[in-house]
Short mmCIF file of C-alpha atoms and ligand atoms in Angstrom, two decimals:
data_model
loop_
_atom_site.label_atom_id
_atom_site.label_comp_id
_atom_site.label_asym_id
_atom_site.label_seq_id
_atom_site.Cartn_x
_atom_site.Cartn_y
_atom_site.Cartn_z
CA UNK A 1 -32.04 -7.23 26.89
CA UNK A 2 -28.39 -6.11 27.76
CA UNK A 3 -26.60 -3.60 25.53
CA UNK A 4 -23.11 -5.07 24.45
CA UNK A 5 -21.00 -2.12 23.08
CA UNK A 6 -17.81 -3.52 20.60
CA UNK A 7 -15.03 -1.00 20.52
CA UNK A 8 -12.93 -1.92 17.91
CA UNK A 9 -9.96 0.58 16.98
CA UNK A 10 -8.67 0.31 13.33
CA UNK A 11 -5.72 1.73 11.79
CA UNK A 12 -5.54 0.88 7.77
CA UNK A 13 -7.57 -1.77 7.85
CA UNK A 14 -10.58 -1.61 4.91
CA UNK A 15 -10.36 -5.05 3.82
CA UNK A 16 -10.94 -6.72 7.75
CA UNK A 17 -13.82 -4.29 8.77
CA UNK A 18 -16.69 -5.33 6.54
CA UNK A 19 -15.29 -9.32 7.05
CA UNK A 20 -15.77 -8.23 11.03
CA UNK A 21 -19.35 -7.18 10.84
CA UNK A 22 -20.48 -10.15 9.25
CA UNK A 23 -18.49 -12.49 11.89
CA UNK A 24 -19.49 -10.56 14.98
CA UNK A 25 -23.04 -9.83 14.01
CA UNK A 26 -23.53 -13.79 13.34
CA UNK A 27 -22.48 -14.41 17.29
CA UNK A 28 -24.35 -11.99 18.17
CA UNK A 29 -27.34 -13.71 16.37
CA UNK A 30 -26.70 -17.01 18.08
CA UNK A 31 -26.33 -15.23 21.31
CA UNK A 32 -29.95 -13.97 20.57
CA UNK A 33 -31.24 -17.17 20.09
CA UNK A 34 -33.53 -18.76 20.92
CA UNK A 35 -34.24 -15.76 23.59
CA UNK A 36 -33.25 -12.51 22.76
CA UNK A 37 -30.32 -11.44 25.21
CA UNK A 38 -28.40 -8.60 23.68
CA UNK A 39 -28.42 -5.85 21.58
CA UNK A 40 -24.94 -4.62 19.73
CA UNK A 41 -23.84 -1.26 19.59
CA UNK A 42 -20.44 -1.04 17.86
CA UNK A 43 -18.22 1.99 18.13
CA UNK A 44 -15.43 1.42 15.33
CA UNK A 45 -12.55 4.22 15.77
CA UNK A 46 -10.34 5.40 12.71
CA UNK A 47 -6.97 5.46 14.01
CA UNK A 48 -5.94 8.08 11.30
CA UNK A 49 -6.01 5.64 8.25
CA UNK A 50 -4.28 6.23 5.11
CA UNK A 51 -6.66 3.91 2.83
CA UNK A 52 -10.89 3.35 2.65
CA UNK A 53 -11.30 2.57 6.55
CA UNK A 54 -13.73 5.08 7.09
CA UNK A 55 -15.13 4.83 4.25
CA UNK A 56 -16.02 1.29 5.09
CA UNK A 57 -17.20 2.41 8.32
CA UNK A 58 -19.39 5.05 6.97
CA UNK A 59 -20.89 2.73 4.53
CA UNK A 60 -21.60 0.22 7.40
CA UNK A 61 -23.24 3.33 9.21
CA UNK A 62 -25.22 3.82 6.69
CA UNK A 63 -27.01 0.55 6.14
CA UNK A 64 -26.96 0.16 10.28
CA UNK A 65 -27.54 3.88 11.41
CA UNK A 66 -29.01 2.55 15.28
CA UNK A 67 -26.16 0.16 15.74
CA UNK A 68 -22.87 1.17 14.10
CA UNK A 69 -21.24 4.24 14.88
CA UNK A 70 -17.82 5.90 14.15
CA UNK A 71 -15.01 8.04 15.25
CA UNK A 72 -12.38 9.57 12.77
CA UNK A 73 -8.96 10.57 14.26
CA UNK A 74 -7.34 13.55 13.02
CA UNK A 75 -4.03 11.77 12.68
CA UNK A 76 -2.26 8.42 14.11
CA UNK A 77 -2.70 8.19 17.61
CA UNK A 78 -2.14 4.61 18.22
CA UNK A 79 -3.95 1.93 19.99
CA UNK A 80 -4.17 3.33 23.37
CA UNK A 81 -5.73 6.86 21.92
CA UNK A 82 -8.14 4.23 20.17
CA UNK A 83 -9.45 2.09 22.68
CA UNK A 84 -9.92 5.84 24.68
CA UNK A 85 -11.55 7.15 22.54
CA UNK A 86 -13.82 4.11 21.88
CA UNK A 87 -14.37 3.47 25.43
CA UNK A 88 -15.47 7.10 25.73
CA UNK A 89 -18.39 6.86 23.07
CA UNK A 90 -19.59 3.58 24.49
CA UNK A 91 -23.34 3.61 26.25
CA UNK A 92 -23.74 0.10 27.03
CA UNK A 93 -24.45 -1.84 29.92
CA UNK A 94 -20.85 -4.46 28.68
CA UNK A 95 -18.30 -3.36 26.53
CA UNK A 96 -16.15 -5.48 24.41
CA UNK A 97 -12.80 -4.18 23.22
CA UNK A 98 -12.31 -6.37 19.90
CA UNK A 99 -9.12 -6.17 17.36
CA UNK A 100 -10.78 -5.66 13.85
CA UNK A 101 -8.33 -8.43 12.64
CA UNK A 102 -10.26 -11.05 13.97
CA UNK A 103 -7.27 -12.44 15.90
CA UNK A 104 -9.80 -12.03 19.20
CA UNK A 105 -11.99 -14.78 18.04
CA UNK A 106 -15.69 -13.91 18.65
CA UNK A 107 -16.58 -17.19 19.36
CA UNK A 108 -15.68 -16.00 23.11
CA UNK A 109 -18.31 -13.65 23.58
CA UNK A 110 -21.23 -15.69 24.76
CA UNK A 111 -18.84 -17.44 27.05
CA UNK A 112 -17.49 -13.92 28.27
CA UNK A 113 -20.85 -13.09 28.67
CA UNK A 114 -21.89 -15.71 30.94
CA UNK A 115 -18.87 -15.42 33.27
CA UNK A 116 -20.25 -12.04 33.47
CA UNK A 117 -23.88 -12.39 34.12
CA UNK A 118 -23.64 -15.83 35.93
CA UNK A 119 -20.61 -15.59 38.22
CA UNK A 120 -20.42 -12.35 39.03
CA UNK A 121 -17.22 -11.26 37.35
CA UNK A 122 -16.62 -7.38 36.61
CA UNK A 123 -14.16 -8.33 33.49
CA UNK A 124 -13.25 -11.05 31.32
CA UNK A 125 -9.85 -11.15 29.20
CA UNK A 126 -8.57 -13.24 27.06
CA UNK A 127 -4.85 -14.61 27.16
CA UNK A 128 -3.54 -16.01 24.16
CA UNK A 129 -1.38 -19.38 24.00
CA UNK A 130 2.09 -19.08 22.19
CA UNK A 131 1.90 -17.57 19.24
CA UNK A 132 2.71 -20.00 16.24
CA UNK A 133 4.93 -18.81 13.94
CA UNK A 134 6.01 -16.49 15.94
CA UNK A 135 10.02 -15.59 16.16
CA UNK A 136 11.88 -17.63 19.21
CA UNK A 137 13.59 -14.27 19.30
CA UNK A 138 10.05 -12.51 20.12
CA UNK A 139 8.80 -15.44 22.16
CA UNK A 140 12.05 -15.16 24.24
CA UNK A 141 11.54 -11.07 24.25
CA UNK A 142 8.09 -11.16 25.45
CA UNK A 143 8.54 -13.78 27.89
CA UNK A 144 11.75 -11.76 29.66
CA UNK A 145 9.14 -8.51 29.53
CA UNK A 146 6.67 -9.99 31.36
CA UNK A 147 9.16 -11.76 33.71
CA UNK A 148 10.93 -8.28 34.87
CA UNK A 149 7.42 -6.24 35.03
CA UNK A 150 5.79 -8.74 37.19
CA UNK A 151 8.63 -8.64 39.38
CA UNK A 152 9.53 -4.57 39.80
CA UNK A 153 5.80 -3.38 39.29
CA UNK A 154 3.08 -3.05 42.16
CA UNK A 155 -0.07 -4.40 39.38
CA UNK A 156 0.32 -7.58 37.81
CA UNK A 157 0.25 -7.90 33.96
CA UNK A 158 -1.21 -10.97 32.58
CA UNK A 159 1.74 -12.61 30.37
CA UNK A 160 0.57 -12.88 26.73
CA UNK A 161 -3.17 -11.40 27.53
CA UNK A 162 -5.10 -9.46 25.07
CA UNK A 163 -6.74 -6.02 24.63
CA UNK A 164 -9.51 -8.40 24.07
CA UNK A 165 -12.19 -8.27 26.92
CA UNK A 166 -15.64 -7.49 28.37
CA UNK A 167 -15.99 -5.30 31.01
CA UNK A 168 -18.91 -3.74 32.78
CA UNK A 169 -20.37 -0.32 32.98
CA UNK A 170 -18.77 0.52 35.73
CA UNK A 171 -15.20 -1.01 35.28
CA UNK A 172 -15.15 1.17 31.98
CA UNK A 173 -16.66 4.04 33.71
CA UNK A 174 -13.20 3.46 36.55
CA UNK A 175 -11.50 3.18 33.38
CA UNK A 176 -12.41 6.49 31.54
CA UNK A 177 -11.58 8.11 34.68
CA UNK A 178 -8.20 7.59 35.05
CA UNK A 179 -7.19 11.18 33.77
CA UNK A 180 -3.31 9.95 32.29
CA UNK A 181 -2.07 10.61 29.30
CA UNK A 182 0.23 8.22 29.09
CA UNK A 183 -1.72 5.09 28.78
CA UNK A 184 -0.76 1.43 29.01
CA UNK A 185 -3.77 -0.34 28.67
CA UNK A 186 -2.69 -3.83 29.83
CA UNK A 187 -1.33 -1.92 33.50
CA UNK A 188 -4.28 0.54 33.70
CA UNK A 189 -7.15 -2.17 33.74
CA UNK A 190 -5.18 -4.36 36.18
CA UNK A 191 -4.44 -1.45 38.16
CA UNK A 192 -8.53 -0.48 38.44
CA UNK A 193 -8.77 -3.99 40.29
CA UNK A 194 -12.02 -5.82 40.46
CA UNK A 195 -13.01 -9.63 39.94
CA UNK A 196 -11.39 -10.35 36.77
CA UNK A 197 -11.07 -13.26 35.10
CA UNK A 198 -9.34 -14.59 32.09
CA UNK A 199 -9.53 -17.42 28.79
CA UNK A 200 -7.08 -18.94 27.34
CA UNK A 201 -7.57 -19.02 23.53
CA UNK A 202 -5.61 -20.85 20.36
CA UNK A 203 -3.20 -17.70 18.47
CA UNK A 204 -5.23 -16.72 15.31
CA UNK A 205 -4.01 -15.65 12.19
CA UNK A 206 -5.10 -12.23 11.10
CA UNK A 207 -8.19 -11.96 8.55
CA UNK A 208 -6.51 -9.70 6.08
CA UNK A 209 -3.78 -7.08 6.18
CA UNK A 210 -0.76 -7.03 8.21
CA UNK A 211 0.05 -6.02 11.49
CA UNK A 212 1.54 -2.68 12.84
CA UNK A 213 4.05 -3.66 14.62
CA UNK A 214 7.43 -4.18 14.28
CA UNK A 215 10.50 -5.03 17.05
CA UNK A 216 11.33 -1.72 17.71
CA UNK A 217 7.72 -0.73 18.49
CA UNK A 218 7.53 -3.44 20.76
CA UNK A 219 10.53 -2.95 22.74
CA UNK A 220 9.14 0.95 22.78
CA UNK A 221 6.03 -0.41 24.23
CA UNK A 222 7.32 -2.64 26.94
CA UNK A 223 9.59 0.46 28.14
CA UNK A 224 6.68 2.86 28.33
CA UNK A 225 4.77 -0.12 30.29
CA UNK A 226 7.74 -0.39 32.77
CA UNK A 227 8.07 3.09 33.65
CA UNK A 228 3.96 3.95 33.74
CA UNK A 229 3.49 1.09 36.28
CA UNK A 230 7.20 1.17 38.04
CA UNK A 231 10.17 2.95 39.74
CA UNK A 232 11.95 0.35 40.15
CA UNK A 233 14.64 1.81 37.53
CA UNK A 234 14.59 4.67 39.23
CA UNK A 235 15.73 3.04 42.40
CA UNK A 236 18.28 0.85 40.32
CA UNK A 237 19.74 4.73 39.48
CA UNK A 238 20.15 5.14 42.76
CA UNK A 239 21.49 1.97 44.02
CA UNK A 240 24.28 1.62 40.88
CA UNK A 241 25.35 5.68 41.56
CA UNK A 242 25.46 4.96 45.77
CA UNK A 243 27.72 1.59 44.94
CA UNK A 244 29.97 3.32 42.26
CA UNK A 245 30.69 6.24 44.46
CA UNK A 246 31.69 4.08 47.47
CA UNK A 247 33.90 1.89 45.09
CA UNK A 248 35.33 5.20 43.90
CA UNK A 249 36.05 6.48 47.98
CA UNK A 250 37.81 3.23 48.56
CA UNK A 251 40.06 3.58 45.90
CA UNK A 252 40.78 7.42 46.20
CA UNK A 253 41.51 6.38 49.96
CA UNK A 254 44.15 3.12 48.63
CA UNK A 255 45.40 5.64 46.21
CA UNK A 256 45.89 8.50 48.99
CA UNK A 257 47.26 5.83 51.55
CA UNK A 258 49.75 4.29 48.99
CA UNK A 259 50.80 7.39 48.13
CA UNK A 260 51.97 8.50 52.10
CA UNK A 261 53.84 4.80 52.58
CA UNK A 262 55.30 3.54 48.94
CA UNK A 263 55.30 6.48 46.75
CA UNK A 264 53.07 7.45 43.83
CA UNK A 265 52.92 5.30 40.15
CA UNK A 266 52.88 7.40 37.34
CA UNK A 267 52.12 4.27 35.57
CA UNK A 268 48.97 3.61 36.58
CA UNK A 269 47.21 6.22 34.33
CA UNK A 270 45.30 3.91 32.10
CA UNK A 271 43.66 1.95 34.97
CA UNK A 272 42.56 6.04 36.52
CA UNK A 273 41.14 6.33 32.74
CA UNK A 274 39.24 2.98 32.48
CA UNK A 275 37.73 3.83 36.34
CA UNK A 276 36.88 7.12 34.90
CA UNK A 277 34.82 5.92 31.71
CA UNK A 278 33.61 3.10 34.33
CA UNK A 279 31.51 5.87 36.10
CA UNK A 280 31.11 8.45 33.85
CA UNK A 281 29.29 5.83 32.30
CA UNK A 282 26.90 4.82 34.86
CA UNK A 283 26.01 8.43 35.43
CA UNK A 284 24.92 9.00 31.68
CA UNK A 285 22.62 5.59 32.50
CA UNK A 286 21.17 7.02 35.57
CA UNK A 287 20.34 10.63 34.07
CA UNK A 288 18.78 8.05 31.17
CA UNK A 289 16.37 6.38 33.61
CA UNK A 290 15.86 10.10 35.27
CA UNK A 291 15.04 11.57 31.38
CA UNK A 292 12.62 8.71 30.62
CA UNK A 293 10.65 9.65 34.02
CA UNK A 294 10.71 13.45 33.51
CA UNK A 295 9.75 12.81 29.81
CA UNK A 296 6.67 10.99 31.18
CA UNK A 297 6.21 14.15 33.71
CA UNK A 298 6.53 16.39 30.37
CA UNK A 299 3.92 15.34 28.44
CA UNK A 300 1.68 14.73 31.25
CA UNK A 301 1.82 18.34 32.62
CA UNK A 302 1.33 19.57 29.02
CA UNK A 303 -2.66 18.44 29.11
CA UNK A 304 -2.59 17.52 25.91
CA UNK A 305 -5.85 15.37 24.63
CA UNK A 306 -5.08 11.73 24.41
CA UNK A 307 -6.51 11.92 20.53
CA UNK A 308 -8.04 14.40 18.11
CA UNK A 309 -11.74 13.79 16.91
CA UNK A 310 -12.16 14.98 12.71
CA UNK A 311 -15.98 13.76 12.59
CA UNK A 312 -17.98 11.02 14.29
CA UNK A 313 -21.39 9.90 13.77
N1 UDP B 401 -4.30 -0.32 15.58
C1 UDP B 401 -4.68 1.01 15.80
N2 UDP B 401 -3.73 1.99 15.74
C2 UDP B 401 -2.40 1.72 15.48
C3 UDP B 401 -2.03 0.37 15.30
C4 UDP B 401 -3.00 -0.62 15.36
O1 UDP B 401 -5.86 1.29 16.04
O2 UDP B 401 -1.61 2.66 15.42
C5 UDP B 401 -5.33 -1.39 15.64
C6 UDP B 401 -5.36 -2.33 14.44
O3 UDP B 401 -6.15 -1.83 13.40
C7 UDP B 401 -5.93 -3.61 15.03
C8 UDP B 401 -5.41 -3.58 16.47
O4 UDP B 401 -5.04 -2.23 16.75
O5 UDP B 401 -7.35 -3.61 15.06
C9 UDP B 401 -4.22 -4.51 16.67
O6 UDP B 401 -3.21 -4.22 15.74
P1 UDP B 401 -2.36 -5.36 15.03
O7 UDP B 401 -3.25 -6.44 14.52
O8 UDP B 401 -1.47 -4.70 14.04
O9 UDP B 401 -1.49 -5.91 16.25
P2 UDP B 401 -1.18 -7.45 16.61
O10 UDP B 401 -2.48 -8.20 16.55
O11 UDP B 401 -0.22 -7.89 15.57
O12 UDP B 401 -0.61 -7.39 17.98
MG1 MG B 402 -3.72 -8.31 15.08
#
């Protein structure tokens, strides 16, 4: 018997939790027969909800006190505090990372499972196939995001995988230990190496409620993944500010030579102003890429916990 923990993060999300239990424990079930295999142990986390989703988790706890157990956030920490803080509570042998929303079918699992036991593999994700109904405008987004990190950062991010995944003891345990607080799941557990391997899975629509994120968030998300895993816009900063200020000698030295053989032109004021905006410019967009990075070093050196823990059980 192997124990498979489930962390499953959920931020408002009452209606999906109980619906979740009853899928999950049924796969679980058919993993257990005719042999059993594996015994759950699911660790739902309470992103700081605003409606009955601990409630729902403390009535499941109730009725399944061995098996399902919970951690309540203080406030909204987001995903990434989540899956933390679930990853830290887990004491299984595998651990799952499942959205409640059912868009990570379950159906996976015993296949995960195998890859795992069988073939040797340390993790399994999941990668999802284009999203129907999903924006050309968002499909276009995430494809370019994907494109760009791939190409300036030294880990490789999946396109279009999940959170979704199983992982063994000791990938989670290489997982936990990576002390940042700025975390970007999708770098961090390519980052840790290992044999991974991934599925490809048909886009799911979400069991009930509506999902948390909007474009802005997104576009948030992608930047924080680009400078956690990259300095590539760092060195960008440096190449645009070395290029502008040779430009810049060139001209001072046409300016300077013209002035010696033909004379000075008064008249050329508005092109001096246009150069001027030109760089000024690119030296607010450098100290830009500099603020994001000593932002990063900011909250990092502040030690701050990654989440806030009001009861668990
Ligand atoms: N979630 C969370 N904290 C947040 C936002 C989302 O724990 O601040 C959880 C949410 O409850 C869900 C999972 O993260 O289980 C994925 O969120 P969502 O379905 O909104 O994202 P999508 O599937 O649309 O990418
Ligand atoms: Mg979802």
């Amino acid at each position: 018997m192997k124990k498979i923990s489930l962390v499953v993060p959920c931020y408002n999300e009452e209606e999906s939790i109980p619906l979740f239990y009853r899928t999950v424990s049924k796969v679980i079930d058919s993993m257990n027969t005719p042999t059993p295999t594996v015994t759950p142990e699911y660790i739902f986390v309470d992103d700081g909800s605003s409606d009955h989703t601990l409630k729902e988790m403390k009535e499941l706890h109730q009725s399944h006190p061995e098996t399902v157990h919970y951690r309540s956030f203080s406030r909204n920490f987001g995903k990434e505090s989540a899956l933390a803080a679930g990853l830290q509570a887990t004491t299984g042998e595998l651990v799952a990372v499942m959205d409640v929303d059912l868009q990570d079918p379950p159906e996976l699992l015993p296949k995960m499972f195998a890859l795992i036991e069988n073939e040797g593999y340390d993790c399994v994700g999941t990668i999802q196939k284009e999203r129907r109904g999903q924006s050309k405008l968002r499909a276009f987004l995430s494809s370019s995001f994907y494109r760009v990190i791939n190409k300036i950062s030294d880990v490789r991010i999946e396109p279009n995988a999940r959170d979704y995944r199983l992982m063994t003891r000791q990938f989670v345990d290489t997982v936990i230990s990576l002390p940042e607080f700025n975390r970007f799941s999708k770098g961090i557990f390519s980052w840790v190496g290992f044999k991974t391997t991934y599925l490809t899975y048909e886009s799911q629509p979400r069991a009930a409620g509506t999902t948390h994120w909007n474009l802005r968030q997104l576009f948030a998300y992608s930047i924080e993944g680009i400078i956690d895993f990259s300095n590539a816009p760092l060195r960008l900063a440096t190449w645009v500010g070395s290029i502008s200020f040779i430009l810049s000698i060139f001209g001072l030295l046409f300016v300077i030579i013209r002035a010696l053989t033909v004379g000075g032109a008064v008249a050329g004021w508005p092109s001096l102003v246009a150069i001027m905006l030109f760089i000024g410019g690119i030296q607010l967009f450098c100290l830009g890429i500099l603020g994001q990075y000593i932002n990063k070093i900011y909250l990092e050196t502040k030690h701050r916990p990654k989440y806030i823990v009001r009861e668990e059980k």
